[in-house]
Short mmCIF file of C-alpha atoms in Angstrom, two decimals:
data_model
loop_
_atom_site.label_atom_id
_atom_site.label_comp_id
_atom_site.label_asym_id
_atom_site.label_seq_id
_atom_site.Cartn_x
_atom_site.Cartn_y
_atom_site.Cartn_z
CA UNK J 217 -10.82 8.74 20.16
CA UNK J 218 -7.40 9.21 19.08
CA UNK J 219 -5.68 7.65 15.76
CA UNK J 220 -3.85 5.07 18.31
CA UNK J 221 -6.82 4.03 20.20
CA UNK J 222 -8.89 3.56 16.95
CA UNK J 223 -5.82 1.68 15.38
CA UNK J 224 -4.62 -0.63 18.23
CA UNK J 225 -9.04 -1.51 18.72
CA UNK J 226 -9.36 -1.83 14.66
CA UNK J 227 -5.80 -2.78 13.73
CA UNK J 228 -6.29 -0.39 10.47
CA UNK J 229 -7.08 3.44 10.28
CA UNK J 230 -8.42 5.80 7.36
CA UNK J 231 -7.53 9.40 6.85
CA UNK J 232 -7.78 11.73 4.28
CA UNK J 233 -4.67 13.05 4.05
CA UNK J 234 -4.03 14.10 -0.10
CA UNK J 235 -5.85 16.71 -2.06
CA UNK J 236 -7.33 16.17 -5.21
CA UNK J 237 -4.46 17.76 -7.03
CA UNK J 238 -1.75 15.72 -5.22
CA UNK J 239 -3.54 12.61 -6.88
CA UNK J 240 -3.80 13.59 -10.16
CA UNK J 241 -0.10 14.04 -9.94
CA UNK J 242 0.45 10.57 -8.38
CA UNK J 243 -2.17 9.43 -11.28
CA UNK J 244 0.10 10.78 -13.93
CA UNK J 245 3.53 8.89 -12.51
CA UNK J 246 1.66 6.16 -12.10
CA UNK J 247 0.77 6.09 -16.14
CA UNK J 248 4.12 6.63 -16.88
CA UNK J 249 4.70 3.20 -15.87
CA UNK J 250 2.34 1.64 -17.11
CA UNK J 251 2.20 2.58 -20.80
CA UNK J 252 4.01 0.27 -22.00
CA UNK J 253 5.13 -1.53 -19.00
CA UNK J 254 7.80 -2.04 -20.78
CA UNK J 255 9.71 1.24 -20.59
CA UNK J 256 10.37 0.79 -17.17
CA UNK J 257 13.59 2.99 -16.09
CA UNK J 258 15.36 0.66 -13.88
CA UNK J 259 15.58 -3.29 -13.89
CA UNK J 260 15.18 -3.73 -10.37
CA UNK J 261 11.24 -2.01 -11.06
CA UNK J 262 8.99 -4.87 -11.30
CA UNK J 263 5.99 -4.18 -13.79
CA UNK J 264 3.55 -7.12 -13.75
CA UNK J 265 0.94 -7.02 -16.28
CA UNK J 266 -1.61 -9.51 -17.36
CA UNK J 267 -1.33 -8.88 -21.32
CA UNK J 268 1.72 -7.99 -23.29
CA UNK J 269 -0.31 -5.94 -25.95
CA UNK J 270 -3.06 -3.70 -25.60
CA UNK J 271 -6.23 -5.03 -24.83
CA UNK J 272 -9.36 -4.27 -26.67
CA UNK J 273 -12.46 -2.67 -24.79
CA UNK J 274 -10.12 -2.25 -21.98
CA UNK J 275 -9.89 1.42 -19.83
CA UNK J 276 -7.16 3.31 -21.88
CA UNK J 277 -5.66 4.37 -18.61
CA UNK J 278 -4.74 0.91 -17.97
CA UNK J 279 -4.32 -0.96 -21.84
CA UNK J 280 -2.41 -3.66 -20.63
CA UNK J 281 -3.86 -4.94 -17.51
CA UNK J 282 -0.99 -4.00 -15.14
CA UNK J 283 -1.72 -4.96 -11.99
CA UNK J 284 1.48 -4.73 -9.69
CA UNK J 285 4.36 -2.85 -9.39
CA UNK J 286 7.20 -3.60 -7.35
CA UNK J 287 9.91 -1.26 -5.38
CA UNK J 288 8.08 1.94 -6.66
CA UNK J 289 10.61 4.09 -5.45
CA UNK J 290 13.22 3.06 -7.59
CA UNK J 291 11.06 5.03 -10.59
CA UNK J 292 12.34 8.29 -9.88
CA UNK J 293 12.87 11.20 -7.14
CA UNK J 294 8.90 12.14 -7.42
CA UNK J 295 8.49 8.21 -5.84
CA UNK J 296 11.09 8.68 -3.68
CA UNK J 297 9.63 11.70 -1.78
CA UNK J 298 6.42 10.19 -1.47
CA UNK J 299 8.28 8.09 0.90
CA UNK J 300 9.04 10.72 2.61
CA UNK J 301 5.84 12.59 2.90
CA UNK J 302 5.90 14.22 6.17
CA UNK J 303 1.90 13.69 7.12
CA UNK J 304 2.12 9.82 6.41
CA UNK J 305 5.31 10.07 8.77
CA UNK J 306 3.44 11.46 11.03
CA UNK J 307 0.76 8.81 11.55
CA UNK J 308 3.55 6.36 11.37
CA UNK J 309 5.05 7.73 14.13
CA UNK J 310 1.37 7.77 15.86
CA UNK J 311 1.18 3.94 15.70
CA UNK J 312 4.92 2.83 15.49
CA UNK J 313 6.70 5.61 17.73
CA UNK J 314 9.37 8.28 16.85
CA UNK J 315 12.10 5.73 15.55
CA UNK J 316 10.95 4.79 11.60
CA UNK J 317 12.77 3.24 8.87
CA UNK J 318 11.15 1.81 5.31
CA UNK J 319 10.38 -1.20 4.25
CA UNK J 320 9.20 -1.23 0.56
CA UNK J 321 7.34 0.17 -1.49
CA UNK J 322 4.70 -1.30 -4.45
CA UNK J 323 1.45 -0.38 -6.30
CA UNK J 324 -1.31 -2.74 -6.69
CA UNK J 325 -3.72 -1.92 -9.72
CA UNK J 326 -7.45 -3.18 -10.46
CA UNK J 327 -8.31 -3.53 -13.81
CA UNK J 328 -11.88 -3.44 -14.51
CA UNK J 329 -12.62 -7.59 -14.60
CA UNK J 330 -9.54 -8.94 -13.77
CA UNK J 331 -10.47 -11.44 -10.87
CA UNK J 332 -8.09 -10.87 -7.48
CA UNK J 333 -7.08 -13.95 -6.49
CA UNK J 334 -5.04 -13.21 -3.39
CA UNK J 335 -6.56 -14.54 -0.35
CA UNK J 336 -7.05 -13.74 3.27
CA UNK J 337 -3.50 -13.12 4.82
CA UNK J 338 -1.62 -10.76 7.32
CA UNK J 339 1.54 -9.15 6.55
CA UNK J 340 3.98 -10.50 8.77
CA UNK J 341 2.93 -14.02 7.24
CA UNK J 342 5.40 -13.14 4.21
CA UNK J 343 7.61 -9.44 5.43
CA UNK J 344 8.75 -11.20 8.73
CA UNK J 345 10.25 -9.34 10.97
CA UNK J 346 11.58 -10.23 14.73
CA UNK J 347 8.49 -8.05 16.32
CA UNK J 348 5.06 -7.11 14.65
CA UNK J 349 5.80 -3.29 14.31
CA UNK J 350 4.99 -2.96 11.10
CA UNK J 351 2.75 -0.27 9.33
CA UNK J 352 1.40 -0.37 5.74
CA UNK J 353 0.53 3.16 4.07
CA UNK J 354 -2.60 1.83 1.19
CA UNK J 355 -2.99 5.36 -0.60
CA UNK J 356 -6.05 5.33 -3.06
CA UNK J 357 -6.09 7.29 -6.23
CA UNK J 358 -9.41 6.20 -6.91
CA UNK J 359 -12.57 6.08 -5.33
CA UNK J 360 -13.28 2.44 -3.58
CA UNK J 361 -16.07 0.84 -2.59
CA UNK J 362 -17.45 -2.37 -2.66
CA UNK J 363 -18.28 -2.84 -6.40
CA UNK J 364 -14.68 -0.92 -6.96
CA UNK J 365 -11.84 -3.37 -5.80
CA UNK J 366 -12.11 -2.03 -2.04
CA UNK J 367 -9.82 -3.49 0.45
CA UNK J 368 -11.24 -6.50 2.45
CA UNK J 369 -10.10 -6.29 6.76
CA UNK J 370 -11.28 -8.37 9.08
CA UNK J 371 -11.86 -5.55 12.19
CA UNK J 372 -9.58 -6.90 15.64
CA UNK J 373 -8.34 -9.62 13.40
CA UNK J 374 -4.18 -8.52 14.32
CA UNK J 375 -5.32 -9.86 18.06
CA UNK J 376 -6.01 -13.03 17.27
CA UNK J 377 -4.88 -15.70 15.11
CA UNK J 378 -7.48 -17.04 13.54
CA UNK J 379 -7.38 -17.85 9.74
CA UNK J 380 -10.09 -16.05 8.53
CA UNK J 381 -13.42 -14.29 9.05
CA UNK J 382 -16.81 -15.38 8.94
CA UNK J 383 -18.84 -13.87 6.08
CA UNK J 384 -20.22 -11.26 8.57
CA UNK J 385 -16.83 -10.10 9.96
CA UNK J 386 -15.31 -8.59 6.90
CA UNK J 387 -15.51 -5.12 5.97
CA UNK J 388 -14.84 -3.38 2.49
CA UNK J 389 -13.09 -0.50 3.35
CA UNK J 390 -14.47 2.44 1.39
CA UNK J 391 -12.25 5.48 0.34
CA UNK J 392 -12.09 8.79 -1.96
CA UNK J 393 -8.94 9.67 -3.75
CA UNK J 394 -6.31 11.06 -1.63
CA UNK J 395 -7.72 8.48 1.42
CA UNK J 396 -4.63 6.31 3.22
CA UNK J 397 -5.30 3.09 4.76
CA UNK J 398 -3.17 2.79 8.14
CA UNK J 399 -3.37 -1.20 8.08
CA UNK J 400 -1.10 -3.21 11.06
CA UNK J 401 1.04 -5.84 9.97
CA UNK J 402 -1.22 -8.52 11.59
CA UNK J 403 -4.57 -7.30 10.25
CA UNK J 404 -6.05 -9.86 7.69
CA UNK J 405 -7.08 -8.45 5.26
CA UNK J 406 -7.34 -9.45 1.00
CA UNK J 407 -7.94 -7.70 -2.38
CA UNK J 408 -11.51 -7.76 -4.32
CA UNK J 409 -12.34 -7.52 -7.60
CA UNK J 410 -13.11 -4.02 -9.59
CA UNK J 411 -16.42 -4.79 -10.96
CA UNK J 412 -16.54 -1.78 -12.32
CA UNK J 413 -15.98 -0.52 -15.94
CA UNK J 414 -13.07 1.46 -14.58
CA UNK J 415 -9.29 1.34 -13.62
CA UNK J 416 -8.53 1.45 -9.59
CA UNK J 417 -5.21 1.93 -8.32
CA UNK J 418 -3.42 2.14 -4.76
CA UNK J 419 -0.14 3.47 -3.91
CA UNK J 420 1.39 1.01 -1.06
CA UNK J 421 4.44 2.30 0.97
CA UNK J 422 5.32 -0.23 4.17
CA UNK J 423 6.93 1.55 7.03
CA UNK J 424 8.24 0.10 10.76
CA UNK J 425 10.00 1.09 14.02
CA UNK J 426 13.51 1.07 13.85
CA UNK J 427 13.92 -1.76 16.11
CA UNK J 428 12.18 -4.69 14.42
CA UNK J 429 14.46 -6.30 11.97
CA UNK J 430 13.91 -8.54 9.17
CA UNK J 431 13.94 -12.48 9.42
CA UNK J 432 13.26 -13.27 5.68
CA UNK J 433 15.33 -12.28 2.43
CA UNK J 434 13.82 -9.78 0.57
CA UNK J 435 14.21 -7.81 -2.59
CA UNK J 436 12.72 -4.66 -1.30
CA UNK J 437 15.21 -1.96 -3.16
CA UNK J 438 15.08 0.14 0.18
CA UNK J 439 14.38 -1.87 3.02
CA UNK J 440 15.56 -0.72 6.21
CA UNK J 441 16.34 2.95 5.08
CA UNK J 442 16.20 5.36 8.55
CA UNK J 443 13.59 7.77 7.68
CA UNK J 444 13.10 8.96 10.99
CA UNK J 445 15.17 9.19 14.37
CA UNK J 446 13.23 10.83 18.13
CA UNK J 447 10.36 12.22 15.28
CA UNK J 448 12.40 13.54 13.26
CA UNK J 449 12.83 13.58 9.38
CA UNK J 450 16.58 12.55 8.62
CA UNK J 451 16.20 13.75 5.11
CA UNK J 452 14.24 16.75 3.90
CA UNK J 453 12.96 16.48 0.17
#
């Protein structure tokens, strides 16, 4: 089965696309901005955290509970080539076809015992867009897994509209570091809790086709940047 079939049967996809090196680079930006989340370089670079000092007991990587990160690529040309990274692109253009421009991009966090409180919801609820081509890139620095924070899907879920899944239906998705979740803009899915004693954290960079255009306002520092044009990269980093 090809990445399509599996994607348009599932409505997500997991590949391992980064090696262990290329995360423990992404691992280091993404300390850099979190340590303080205060010294953020640019005010349109949302840092949410859940403390304003350091909390005791807490994973060092992650003293002051940050948890969310908006318009990542605003941080600095290392973020902004990770847009860019030719064998996400290539998936992309898999599921969406050859004509791709970006969204946004954002990092979600999971600090060991802070409760996730977002619920069951599909993208397109809140990004909309005049046609569901949209693609959202989930890459995990960390190991995931149930117990971890793992991402929550409800499998076939973007062909239906149903609310949400019976207890049986959902799925933790599990994934090493350097795994990318493929997830379609109407897949439920939700966040869990790290019950774990350590830090998680997930890259997110959300892609579509050129031709879908957006219906809501949104602060997204590059939305609607042409990345590619007939499969191919308009800008070579």
């Amino acid at each position: 089965m090809n990445h399509l079939d599996a994607f348009e049967r599932d409505g997500y996809l997991v590949l391992d696309l980064f090696s262990a090196d290329e995360v423990a680079r992404m691992k280091r930006m993404l300390s850099a901005l979190i340590d303080p989340p205060s010294s953020r370089r640019h005010p349109r670079l949302y840092v949410h955290a859940a403390s304003e000092s350091p909390l005791p007991r807490l994973d060092p990587y992650n003293p002051y509970a940050v948890w969310k990160i908006v318009n990542t690529p605003l941080a600095g040309d290392d973020w902004y080539a990770l847009v860019h990274d030719r064998r996400v692109l290539d998936v992309v253009g898999e599921l969406l076809g050859p004509d791709i421009n970006f969204h946004m991009g954002f990092a979600r966090l999971r600090p060991s015992g802070l409760r996730a409180e977002e619920g069951w919801h599909r993208d397109l609820d809140t990004d909309r867009h005049t046609l569901p081509e949209l693609v959202t890139a989930l890459i995990y620095l960390d190991d995931m897994d149930a117990e971890s924070g793992a991402t929550l899907v409800w499998p076939g879920s973007h062909r239906h509209d149903r609310p949400a899944p019976d207890d049986d239906e959902a799925v933790a998705v599990p994934a090493r570091p350097g795994s990318v979740l493929f997830l379609h803009c109407l897949t439920a899915h939700r966040a869990s809790t790290n019950l774990t004693t350590r830090h998680r954290s997930i890259l997110i960079n959300e892609y579509k086709s050129a031709r879908t255009t957006e219906l809501s306002p949104n602060d997204a520092a590059f939305g609607d940047l042409p990345l590619r044009r007939g499969g191919r990269n308009l800008v070579e980093l």
